[in-house]
Every structure is written in C-alpha cells, then in structure tokens.
PDB file of C-alpha atoms in Angstrom:
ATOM      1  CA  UNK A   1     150.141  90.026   5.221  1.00 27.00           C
ATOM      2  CA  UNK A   2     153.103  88.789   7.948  1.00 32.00           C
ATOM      3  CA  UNK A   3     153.145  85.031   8.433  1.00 33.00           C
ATOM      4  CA  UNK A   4     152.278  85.345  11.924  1.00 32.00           C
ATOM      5  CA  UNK A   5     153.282  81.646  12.122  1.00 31.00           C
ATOM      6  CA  UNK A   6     156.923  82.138  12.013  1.00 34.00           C
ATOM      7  CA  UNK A   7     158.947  85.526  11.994  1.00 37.00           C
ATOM      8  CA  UNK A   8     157.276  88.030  10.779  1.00 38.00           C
ATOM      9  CA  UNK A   9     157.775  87.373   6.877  1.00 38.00           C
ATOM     10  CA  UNK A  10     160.501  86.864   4.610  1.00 35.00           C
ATOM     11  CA  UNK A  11     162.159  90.492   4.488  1.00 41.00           C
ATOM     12  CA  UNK A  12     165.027  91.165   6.106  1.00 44.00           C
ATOM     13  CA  UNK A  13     166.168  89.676   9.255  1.00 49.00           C
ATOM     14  CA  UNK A  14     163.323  88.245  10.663  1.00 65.00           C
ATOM     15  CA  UNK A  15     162.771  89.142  14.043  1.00 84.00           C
ATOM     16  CA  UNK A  16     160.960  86.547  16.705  1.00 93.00           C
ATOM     17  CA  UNK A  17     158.257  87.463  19.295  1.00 96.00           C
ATOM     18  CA  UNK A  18     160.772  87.607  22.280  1.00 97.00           C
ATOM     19  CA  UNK A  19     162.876  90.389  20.222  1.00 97.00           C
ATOM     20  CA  UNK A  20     160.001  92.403  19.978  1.00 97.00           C
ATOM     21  CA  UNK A  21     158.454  91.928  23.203  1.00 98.00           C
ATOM     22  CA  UNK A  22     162.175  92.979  23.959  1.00 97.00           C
ATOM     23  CA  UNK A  23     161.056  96.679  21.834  1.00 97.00           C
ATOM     24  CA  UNK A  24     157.058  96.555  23.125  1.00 97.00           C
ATOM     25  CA  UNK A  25     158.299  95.924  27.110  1.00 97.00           C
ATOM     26  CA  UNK A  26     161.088  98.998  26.881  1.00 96.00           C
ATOM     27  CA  UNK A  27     158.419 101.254  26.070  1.00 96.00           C
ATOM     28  CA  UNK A  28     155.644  99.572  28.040  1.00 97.00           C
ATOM     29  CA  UNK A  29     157.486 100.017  31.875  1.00 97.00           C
ATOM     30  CA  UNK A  30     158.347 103.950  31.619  1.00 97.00           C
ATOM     31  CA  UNK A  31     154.289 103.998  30.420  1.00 98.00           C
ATOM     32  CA  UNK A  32     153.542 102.125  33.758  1.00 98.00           C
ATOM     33  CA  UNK A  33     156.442 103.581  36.065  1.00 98.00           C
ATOM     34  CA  UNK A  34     154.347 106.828  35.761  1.00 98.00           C
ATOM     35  CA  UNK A  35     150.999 105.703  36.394  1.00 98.00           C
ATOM     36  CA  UNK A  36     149.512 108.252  39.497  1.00 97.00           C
ATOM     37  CA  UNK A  37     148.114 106.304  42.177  1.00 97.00           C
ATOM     38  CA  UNK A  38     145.282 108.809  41.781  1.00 96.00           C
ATOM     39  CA  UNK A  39     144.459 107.569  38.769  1.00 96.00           C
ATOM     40  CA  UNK A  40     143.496 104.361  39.276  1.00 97.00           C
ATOM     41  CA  UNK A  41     140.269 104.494  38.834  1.00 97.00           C
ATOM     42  CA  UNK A  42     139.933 105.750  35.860  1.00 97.00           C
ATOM     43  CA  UNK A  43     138.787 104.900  32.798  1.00 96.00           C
ATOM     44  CA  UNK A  44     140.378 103.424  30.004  1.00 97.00           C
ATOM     45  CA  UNK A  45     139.619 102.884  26.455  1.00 95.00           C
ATOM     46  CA  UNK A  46     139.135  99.562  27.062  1.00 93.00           C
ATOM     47  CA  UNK A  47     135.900  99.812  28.735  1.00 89.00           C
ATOM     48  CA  UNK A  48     136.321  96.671  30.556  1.00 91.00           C
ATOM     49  CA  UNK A  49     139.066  97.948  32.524  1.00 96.00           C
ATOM     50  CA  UNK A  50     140.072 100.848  34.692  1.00 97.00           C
ATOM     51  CA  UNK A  51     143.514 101.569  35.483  1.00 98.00           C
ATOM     52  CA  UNK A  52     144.102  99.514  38.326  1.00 98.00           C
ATOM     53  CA  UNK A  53     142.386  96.828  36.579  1.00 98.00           C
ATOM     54  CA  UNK A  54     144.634  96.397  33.372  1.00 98.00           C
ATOM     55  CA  UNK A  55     147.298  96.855  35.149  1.00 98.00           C
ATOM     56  CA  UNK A  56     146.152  93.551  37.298  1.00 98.00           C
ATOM     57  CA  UNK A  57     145.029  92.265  34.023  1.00 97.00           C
ATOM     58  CA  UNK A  58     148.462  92.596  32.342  1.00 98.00           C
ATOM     59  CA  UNK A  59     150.206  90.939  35.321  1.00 98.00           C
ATOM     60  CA  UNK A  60     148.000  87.745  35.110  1.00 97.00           C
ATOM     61  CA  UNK A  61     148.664  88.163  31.129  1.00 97.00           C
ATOM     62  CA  UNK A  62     152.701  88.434  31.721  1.00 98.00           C
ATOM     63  CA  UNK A  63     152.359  85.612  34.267  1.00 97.00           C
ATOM     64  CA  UNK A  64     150.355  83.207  32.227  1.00 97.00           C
ATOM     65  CA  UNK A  65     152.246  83.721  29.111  1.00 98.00           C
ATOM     66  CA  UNK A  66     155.505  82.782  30.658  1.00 98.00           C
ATOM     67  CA  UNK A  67     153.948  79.478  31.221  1.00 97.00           C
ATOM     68  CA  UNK A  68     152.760  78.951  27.756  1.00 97.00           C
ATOM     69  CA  UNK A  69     156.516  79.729  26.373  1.00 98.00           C
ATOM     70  CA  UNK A  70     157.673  77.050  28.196  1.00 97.00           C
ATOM     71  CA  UNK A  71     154.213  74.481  26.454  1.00 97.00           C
ATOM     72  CA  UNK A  72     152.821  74.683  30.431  1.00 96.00           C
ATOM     73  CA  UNK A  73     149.082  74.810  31.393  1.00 94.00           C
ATOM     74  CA  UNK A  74     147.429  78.400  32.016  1.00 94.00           C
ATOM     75  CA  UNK A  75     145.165  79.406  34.191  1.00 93.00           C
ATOM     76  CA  UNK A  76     143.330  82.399  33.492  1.00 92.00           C
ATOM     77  CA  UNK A  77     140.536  81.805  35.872  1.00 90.00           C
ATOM     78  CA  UNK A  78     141.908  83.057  38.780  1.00 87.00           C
ATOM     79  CA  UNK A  79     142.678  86.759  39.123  1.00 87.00           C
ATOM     80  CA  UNK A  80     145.000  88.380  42.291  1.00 93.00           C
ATOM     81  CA  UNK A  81     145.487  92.032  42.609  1.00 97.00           C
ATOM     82  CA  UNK A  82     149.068  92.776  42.280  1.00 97.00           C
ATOM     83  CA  UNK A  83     148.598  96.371  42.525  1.00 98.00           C
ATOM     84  CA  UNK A  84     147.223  95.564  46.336  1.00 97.00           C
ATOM     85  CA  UNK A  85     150.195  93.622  47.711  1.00 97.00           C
ATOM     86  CA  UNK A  86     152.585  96.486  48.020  1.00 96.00           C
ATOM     87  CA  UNK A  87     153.343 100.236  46.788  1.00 96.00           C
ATOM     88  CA  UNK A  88     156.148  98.754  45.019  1.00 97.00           C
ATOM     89  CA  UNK A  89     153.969  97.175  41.842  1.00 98.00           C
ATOM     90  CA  UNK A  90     154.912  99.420  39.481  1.00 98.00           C
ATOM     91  CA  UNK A  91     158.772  97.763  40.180  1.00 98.00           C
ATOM     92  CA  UNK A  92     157.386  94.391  40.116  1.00 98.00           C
ATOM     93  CA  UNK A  93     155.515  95.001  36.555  1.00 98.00           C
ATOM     94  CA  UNK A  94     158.750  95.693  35.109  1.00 98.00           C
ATOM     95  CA  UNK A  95     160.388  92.453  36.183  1.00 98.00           C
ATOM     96  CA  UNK A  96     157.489  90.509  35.377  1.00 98.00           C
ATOM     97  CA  UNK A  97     158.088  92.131  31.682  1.00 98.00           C
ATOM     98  CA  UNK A  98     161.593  91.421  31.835  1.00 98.00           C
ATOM     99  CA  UNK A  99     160.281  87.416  32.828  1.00 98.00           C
ATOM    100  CA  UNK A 100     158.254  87.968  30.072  1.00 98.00           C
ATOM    101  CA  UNK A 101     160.926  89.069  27.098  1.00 98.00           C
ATOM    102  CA  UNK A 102     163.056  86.212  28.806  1.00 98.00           C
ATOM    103  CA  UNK A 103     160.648  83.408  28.609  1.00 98.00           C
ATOM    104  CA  UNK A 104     159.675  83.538  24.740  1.00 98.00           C
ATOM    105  CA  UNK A 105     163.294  84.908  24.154  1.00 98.00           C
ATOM    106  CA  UNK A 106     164.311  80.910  24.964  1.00 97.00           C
ATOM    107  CA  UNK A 107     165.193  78.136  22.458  1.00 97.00           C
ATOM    108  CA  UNK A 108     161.946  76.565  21.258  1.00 96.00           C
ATOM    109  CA  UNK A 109     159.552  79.060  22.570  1.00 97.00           C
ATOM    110  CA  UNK A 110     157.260  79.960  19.208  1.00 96.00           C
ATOM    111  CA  UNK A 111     158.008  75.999  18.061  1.00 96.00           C
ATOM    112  CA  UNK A 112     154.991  73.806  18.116  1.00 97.00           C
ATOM    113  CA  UNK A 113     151.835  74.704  19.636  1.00 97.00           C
ATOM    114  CA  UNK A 114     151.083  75.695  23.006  1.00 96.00           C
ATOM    115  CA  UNK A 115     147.777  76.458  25.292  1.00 92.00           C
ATOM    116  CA  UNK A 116     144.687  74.776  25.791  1.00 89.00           C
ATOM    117  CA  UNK A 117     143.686  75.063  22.138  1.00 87.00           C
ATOM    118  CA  UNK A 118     147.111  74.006  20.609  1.00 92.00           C
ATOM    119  CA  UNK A 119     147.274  77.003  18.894  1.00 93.00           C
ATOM    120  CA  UNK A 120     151.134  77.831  17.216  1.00 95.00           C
ATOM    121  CA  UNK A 121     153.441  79.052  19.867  1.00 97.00           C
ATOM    122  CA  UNK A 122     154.210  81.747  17.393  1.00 95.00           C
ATOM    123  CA  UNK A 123     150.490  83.285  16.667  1.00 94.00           C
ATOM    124  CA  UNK A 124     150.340  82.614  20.989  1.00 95.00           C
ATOM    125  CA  UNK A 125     153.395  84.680  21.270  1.00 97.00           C
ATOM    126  CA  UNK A 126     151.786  87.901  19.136  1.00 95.00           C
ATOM    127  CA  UNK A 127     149.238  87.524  21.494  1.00 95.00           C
ATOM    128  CA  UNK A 128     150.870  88.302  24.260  1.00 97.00           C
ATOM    129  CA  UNK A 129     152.984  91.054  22.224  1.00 97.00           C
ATOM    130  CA  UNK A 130     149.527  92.894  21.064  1.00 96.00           C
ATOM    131  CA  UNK A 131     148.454  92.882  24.564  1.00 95.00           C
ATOM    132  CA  UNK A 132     151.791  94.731  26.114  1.00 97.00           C
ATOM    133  CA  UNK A 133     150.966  97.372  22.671  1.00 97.00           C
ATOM    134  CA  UNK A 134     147.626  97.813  22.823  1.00 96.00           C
ATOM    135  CA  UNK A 135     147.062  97.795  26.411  1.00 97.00           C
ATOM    136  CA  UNK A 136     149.629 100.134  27.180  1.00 97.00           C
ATOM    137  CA  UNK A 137     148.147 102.616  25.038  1.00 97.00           C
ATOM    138  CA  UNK A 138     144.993 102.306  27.076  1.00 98.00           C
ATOM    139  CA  UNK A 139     146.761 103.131  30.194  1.00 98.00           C
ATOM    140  CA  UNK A 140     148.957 105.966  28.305  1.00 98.00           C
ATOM    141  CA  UNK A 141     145.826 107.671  26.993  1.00 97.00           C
ATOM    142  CA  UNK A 142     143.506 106.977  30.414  1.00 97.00           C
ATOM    143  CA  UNK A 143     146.645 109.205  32.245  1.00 97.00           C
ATOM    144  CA  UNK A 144     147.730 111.632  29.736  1.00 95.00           C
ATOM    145  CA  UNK A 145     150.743 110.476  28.495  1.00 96.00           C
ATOM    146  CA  UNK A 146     152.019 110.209  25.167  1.00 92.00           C
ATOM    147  CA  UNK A 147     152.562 106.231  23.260  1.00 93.00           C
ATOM    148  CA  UNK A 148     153.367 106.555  19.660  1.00 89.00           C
ATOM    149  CA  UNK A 149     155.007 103.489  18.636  1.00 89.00           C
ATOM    150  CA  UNK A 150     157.786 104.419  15.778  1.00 87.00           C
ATOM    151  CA  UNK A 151     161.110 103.801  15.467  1.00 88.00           C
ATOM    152  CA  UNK A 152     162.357 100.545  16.614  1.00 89.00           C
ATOM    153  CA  UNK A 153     158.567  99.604  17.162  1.00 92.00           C
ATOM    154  CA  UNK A 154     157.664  99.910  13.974  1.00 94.00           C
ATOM    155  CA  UNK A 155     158.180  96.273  13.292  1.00 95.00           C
ATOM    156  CA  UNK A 156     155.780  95.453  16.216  1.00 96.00           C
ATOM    157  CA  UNK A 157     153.143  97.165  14.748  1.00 96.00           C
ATOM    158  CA  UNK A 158     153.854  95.893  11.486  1.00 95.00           C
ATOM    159  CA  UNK A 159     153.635  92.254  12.936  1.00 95.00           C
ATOM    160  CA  UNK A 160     150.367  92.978  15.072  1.00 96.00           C
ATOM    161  CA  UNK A 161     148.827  94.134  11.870  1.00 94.00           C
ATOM    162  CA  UNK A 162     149.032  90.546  10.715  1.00 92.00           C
ATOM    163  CA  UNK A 163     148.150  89.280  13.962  1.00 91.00           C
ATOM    164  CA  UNK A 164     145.043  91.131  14.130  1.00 92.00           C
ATOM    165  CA  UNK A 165     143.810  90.315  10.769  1.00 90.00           C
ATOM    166  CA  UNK A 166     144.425  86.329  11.332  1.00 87.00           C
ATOM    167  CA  UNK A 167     142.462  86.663  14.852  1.00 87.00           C
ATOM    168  CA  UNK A 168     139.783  89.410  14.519  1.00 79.00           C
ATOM    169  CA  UNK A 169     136.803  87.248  12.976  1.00 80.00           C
ATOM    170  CA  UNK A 170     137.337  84.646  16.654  1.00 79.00           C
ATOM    171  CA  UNK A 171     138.334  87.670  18.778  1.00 77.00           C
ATOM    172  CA  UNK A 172     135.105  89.333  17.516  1.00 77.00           C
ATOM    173  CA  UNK A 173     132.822  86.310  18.213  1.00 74.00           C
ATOM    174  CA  UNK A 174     134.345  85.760  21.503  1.00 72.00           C
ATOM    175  CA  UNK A 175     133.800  89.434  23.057  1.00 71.00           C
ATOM    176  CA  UNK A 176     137.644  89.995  22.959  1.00 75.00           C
ATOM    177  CA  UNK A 177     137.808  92.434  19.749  1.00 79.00           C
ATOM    178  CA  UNK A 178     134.717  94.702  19.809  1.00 78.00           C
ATOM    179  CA  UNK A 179     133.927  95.867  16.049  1.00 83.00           C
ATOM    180  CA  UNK A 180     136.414  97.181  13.859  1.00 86.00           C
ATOM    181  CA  UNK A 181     135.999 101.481  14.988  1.00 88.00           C
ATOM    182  CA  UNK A 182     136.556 104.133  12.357  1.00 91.00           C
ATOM    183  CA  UNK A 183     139.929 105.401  10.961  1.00 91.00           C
ATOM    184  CA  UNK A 184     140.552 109.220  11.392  1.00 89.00           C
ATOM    185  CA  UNK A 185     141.880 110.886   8.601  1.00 92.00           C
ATOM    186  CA  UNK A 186     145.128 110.264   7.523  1.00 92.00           C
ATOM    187  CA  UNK A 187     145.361 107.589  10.106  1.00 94.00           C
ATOM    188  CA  UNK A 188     149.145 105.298  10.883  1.00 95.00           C
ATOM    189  CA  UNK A 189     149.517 102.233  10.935  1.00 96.00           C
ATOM    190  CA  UNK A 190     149.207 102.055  14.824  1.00 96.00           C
ATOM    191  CA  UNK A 191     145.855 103.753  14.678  1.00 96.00           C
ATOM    192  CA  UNK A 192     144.526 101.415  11.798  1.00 95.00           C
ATOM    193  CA  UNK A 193     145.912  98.922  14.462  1.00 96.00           C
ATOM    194  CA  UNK A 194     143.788 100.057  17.196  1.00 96.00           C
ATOM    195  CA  UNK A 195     140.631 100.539  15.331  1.00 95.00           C
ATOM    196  CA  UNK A 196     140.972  97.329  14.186  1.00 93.00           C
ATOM    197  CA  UNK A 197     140.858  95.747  17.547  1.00 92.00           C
ATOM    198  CA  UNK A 198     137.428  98.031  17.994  1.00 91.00           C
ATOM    199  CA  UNK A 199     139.211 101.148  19.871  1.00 93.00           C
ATOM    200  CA  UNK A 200     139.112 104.950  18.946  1.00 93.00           C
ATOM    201  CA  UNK A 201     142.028 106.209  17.994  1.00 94.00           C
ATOM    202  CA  UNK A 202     141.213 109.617  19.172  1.00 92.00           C
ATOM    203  CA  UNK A 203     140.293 108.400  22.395  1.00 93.00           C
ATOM    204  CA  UNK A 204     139.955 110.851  25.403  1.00 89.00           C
ATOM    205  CA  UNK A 205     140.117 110.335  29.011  1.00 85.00           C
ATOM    206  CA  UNK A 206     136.492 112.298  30.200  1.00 80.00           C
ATOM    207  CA  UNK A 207     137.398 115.559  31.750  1.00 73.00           C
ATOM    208  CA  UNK A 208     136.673 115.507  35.602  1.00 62.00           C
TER     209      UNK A 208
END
C-alpha cells in the first residue's frame, strides 16, 4: 500500500500531491472545457450531483483546498454557483485548477496537519487529488466523453489506490463513499479505483 502520509512510497522519485494534481488538473480542464451547456442537467454517476452541480461542487472543493495548503480555516458550508455568474466558467475552472496545482505545489504544503480535524496535510492533499480524478470521470461519462487515466496518470491512480483504502471505512460511515460496487471483468486499476469509492465502472448516462 502507498504511504499516503508522505510521497507516495519509497520507489523511485517520489512525487508530491501538487505534482500530480499538476497530471490530474491537465486532464481534468479539456474534460470540463467541453462540457455542453445542454447538459447540465444531467445526471452523473455520482447521484448526488448533476452536471452543473459538480461542477459548482468542484469549484467550492478547488477553493477550499487552496486554503487548507496554506493550514487556513475552510468553510464548506456555504455553496455559490459559479456556473451562474458568467458564460465564461468553464475559463474560470481552469484557473481555479491552476490556483489549485499552485497552492499545494508550495514549500510546506503536505507538512503538518491541516483542516478542522488536523488530519496530515499529505492524506488532505490526496483528497483533493481523488476528487479532481474521480469527479471528472463523473462529468466525462454523464457527457460522453472519454477519461482513461494512463500514462503520466498512472501514478495518480496508483496513489488514490492507497488513499482510498486508508479512508473508505470513515468515508463509508460518513455518506461520502457509498459501498464498495462490483469489478467488471478484467477490470484496471482505475476501475478497481472507482468501484472502490462505490461507483460503476460501466456506468451509462440514461438514453433520452
């Protein structure tokens, strides 16, 4: 399993949260550059959430996670939709990312603990690095286009993995995991990923 308290292991060059945020948010803003404003309402794997949603959903996330990079209060209480403050969200999203990348790419940022539980700054970090993974596969599948982590990303997903294992018996118990889903056949390592945060990975948006 990765030590999700420091680098992602001992092999290699390790690689910190604000690198790979760096890989997750390249692939993340083409994902959300193409989002159809007529498909904002639809569903999304995560049943929580339509479209327009998570995508107001990852802004606060992006927002609040900045602050806990720098060890700053969060607020997750209060909830603005960005996607109603101008056609021009979809640039905004990607410079929020960019933020993002910037704020746990800083000296000190997965040192310590951070956030109203003092939880590492590190295991805080994958956090926010699962949600700009997971969450832009729910948007990628809700509108029909394709997010298959490889390459580059590969050491995201291998990271998550460890992530999700530390976090899934809390997540669970708190409503933000559902149950572990089923693994298709011959399933990667992103789809064990995904049904282990409770999604299908054969997931469908319904047909109209």
């Amino acid at each position: 399993m990765n030590d999700i308290h420091g680098n992602n292991g001992s092999r290699g060059n390790p690689r910190g949260v604000g690198d790979l945020l760096g890989v997750a948010v390249a692939r993340a803003v083409p994902v959300v550059r193409a989002l159809p404003d007529s498909r904002l309402e639809a569903a999304t794997p995560c049943a929580e959430f339509d479209v327009k949603a998570l995508v107001n959903h990852l802004f606060q996330v992006m927002e609040q996670f900045q602050r806990l990079a720098a060890k700053q209060d969060s607020d997750f209480t209060r909830s603005v939709d960005r996607v109603a403050e101008g056609p021009d969200w979809r640039e905004r999203f990607g410079e929020e990312a960019h933020k993002l990348v910037a704020a746990w790419s800083a000296p000190g940022a997965e040192e310590g603990t951070t956030g109203a539980m003092n939880m590492p700054a590190a295991t805080v970090g994958s956090m926010v690095l699962l949600d700009l993974t997971v969450h832009l596969w729910d948007l990628a599948r809700a509108t029909g286009q394709e997010y298959v982590p490889e390459g580059e990303a590969d050491a995201v997903v291998e990271r998550l993995a460890g992530t999700v294992a530390e976090l899934a018996p809390t997540a669970r118990s708190m409503g933000v995991f559902g149950e572990a889903a089923p693994e298709p056949a011959g399933a990667t390592a992103f789809e064990r990923l995904l049904a282990a945060t409770g999604r299908d990975p054969r997931w469908a948006a319904p047909v109209s």
